[in-house]
Amino acid sequence: MTDEQFYDPALFAILPMDFYFPGKGASGDLPRKDFAPRWHPRLLGRLPDIALTLPVGGYAQKFYLGASAGTNLTETVRAYRDYLPSKLPLVHPSPLNFRWQKKNPWFEADVVPALRARVREVLA
C-alpha cells in the first residue's frame, strides 16, 4: 500500500482500545475495561464496509476475537489463518516487542506476507 492509501480515511481507520493513556501494566498499557465495550460498537456502526480488522495486541485480540482467541498473544497470532479473511491478529509493532519478534521468526516469515497479501486483496 502507498502512504496515500494508508492515510486515506475512506480506506483505513485506527481505533485504539482506549482514547487516553491510562498507565502501564506489567506487559504494556492498561486500557479501561469498560471503554471498548461501550464505545467501539457505536464507532464501528459509523464505519461501513469493514473488510479487514487487525486486532493489534492482547487486549484487542481478547475483545475482537472473544472465546476464539488463543490462551496468549503468541498462540493467537500463530493461528492467524483461523481468523481470515475478516480478521488478522497481530503483535504490537512497538520497540518493546522486538525481543518477541526475535523469538518468533515465523511472524516475519509467515504472518507479515499474509498480512501484505490480504491488504492487497482488500484494496484491489
mmCIF file of C-alpha atoms in Angstrom:
data_model
loop_
_atom_site.group_PDB
_atom_site.id
_atom_site.type_symbol
_atom_site.label_atom_id
_atom_site.label_comp_id
_atom_site.label_asym_id
_atom_site.label_seq_id
_atom_site.Cartn_x
_atom_site.Cartn_y
_atom_site.Cartn_z
ATOM 1 C CA MET A 1 0.000 0.000 0.000
ATOM 2 C CA THR A 2 1.077 3.540 -0.522
ATOM 3 C CA ASP A 3 1.325 6.249 2.115
ATOM 4 C CA GLU A 4 -1.550 7.985 0.353
ATOM 5 C CA GLN A 5 -3.730 4.886 0.738
ATOM 6 C CA PHE A 6 -2.779 4.391 4.376
ATOM 7 C CA TYR A 7 -3.684 7.964 5.295
ATOM 8 C CA ASP A 8 -6.942 7.934 3.303
ATOM 9 C CA PRO A 9 -9.761 7.879 5.906
ATOM 10 C CA ALA A 10 -12.057 6.265 3.338
ATOM 11 C CA LEU A 11 -9.736 3.234 3.295
ATOM 12 C CA PHE A 12 -8.281 2.918 6.802
ATOM 13 C CA ALA A 13 -9.351 3.631 10.367
ATOM 14 C CA ILE A 14 -7.367 3.197 13.548
ATOM 15 C CA LEU A 15 -9.463 2.559 16.623
ATOM 16 C CA PRO A 16 -7.482 2.298 19.862
ATOM 17 C CA MET A 17 -8.756 0.230 22.751
ATOM 18 C CA ASP A 18 -8.977 3.471 24.770
ATOM 19 C CA PHE A 19 -8.664 7.161 23.973
ATOM 20 C CA TYR A 20 -6.275 8.178 26.724
ATOM 21 C CA PHE A 21 -3.111 6.756 28.244
ATOM 22 C CA PRO A 22 -4.274 5.047 31.409
ATOM 23 C CA GLY A 23 -0.858 3.941 32.611
ATOM 24 C CA LYS A 24 1.472 0.993 32.316
ATOM 25 C CA GLY A 25 0.863 -2.557 33.365
ATOM 26 C CA ALA A 26 3.233 -5.499 33.588
ATOM 27 C CA SER A 27 3.042 -6.114 29.837
ATOM 28 C CA GLY A 28 2.070 -2.765 28.330
ATOM 29 C CA ASP A 29 -0.676 -0.174 28.591
ATOM 30 C CA LEU A 30 -3.800 -0.663 30.658
ATOM 31 C CA PRO A 31 -6.914 0.384 28.708
ATOM 32 C CA ARG A 32 -10.049 0.837 30.776
ATOM 33 C CA LYS A 33 -12.078 -2.376 30.695
ATOM 34 C CA ASP A 34 -15.366 -0.570 30.064
ATOM 35 C CA PHE A 35 -14.197 1.649 27.194
ATOM 36 C CA ALA A 36 -14.187 -0.730 24.208
ATOM 37 C CA PRO A 37 -17.492 -2.475 25.031
ATOM 38 C CA ARG A 38 -19.169 0.884 25.480
ATOM 39 C CA TRP A 39 -17.694 2.888 22.583
ATOM 40 C CA HIS A 40 -16.395 0.541 19.887
ATOM 41 C CA PRO A 41 -19.825 -0.715 18.741
ATOM 42 C CA ARG A 42 -21.032 2.887 18.414
ATOM 43 C CA LEU A 43 -17.985 3.929 16.425
ATOM 44 C CA LEU A 44 -17.891 0.818 14.246
ATOM 45 C CA GLY A 45 -21.543 1.359 13.404
ATOM 46 C CA ARG A 46 -20.445 4.543 11.633
ATOM 47 C CA LEU A 47 -17.807 2.749 9.536
ATOM 48 C CA PRO A 48 -19.451 0.975 6.607
ATOM 49 C CA ASP A 49 -17.953 -1.948 4.737
ATOM 50 C CA ILE A 50 -15.145 -3.029 7.052
ATOM 51 C CA ALA A 51 -13.299 -5.696 5.082
ATOM 52 C CA LEU A 52 -10.432 -6.393 7.481
ATOM 53 C CA THR A 53 -9.879 -5.861 11.194
ATOM 54 C CA LEU A 54 -6.372 -6.109 12.640
ATOM 55 C CA PRO A 55 -6.622 -6.752 16.388
ATOM 56 C CA VAL A 56 -3.197 -5.496 17.498
ATOM 57 C CA GLY A 57 -2.106 -6.742 20.901
ATOM 58 C CA GLY A 58 -3.653 -8.888 23.585
ATOM 59 C CA TYR A 59 -6.419 -6.526 24.708
ATOM 60 C CA ALA A 60 -7.725 -6.035 21.168
ATOM 61 C CA GLN A 61 -7.497 -9.755 20.445
ATOM 62 C CA LYS A 62 -9.500 -10.683 23.530
ATOM 63 C CA PHE A 63 -12.123 -8.065 22.687
ATOM 64 C CA TYR A 64 -12.447 -8.736 18.943
ATOM 65 C CA LEU A 65 -11.827 -12.481 18.870
ATOM 66 C CA GLY A 66 -13.571 -13.375 22.121
ATOM 67 C CA ALA A 67 -13.580 -17.048 23.007
ATOM 68 C CA SER A 68 -11.824 -17.946 19.750
ATOM 69 C CA ALA A 69 -8.649 -16.119 20.860
ATOM 70 C CA GLY A 70 -5.805 -18.340 21.965
ATOM 71 C CA THR A 71 -4.640 -18.602 25.551
ATOM 72 C CA ASN A 72 -1.993 -15.942 24.902
ATOM 73 C CA LEU A 73 -0.919 -13.451 22.253
ATOM 74 C CA THR A 74 1.664 -15.740 20.659
ATOM 75 C CA GLU A 75 -0.810 -18.589 20.259
ATOM 76 C CA THR A 76 -3.426 -16.245 18.807
ATOM 77 C CA VAL A 77 -1.068 -14.623 16.299
ATOM 78 C CA ARG A 78 0.335 -18.018 15.282
ATOM 79 C CA ALA A 79 -3.228 -19.152 14.458
ATOM 80 C CA TYR A 80 -3.869 -16.075 12.271
ATOM 81 C CA ARG A 81 -5.215 -18.247 9.416
ATOM 82 C CA ASP A 82 -8.146 -19.281 11.627
ATOM 83 C CA TYR A 83 -9.429 -15.687 11.682
ATOM 84 C CA LEU A 84 -9.073 -14.826 7.993
ATOM 85 C CA PRO A 85 -10.475 -13.317 5.836
ATOM 86 C CA SER A 86 -12.172 -10.768 8.123
ATOM 87 C CA LYS A 87 -9.592 -10.543 10.926
ATOM 88 C CA LEU A 88 -5.836 -10.951 11.253
ATOM 89 C CA PRO A 89 -4.405 -10.706 14.798
ATOM 90 C CA LEU A 90 -1.012 -9.023 15.139
ATOM 91 C CA VAL A 91 1.585 -8.301 17.781
ATOM 92 C CA HIS A 92 2.007 -4.609 18.541
ATOM 93 C CA PRO A 93 4.838 -3.129 16.419
ATOM 94 C CA SER A 94 6.364 -1.490 19.487
ATOM 95 C CA PRO A 95 10.116 -1.496 20.131
ATOM 96 C CA LEU A 96 9.207 -3.359 23.313
ATOM 97 C CA ASN A 97 8.208 -6.304 21.115
ATOM 98 C CA PHE A 98 11.450 -6.622 19.152
ATOM 99 C CA ARG A 99 12.502 -9.372 21.565
ATOM 100 C CA TRP A 100 9.196 -11.200 20.919
ATOM 101 C CA GLN A 101 9.735 -10.913 17.179
ATOM 102 C CA LYS A 102 13.284 -12.300 17.500
ATOM 103 C CA LYS A 103 11.981 -15.277 19.489
ATOM 104 C CA ASN A 104 9.214 -15.875 16.912
ATOM 105 C CA PRO A 105 10.777 -15.686 13.434
ATOM 106 C CA TRP A 106 7.660 -17.327 11.944
ATOM 107 C CA PHE A 107 5.918 -13.956 12.405
ATOM 108 C CA GLU A 108 8.084 -12.209 9.820
ATOM 109 C CA ALA A 109 8.230 -15.297 7.589
ATOM 110 C CA ASP A 110 4.519 -16.234 7.631
ATOM 111 C CA VAL A 111 2.272 -13.583 9.141
ATOM 112 C CA VAL A 112 3.733 -10.461 7.520
ATOM 113 C CA PRO A 113 3.440 -11.854 3.961
ATOM 114 C CA ALA A 114 -0.136 -12.989 4.697
ATOM 115 C CA LEU A 115 -0.939 -9.511 6.007
ATOM 116 C CA ARG A 116 0.501 -7.879 2.894
ATOM 117 C CA ALA A 117 -1.439 -10.237 0.634
ATOM 118 C CA ARG A 118 -4.732 -9.701 2.453
ATOM 119 C CA VAL A 119 -4.327 -5.907 2.439
ATOM 120 C CA ARG A 120 -3.634 -6.060 -1.323
ATOM 121 C CA GLU A 121 -6.854 -8.072 -1.782
ATOM 122 C CA VAL A 122 -8.894 -5.613 0.256
ATOM 123 C CA LEU A 123 -7.505 -2.612 -1.623
ATOM 124 C CA ALA A 124 -7.999 -4.180 -5.054
#
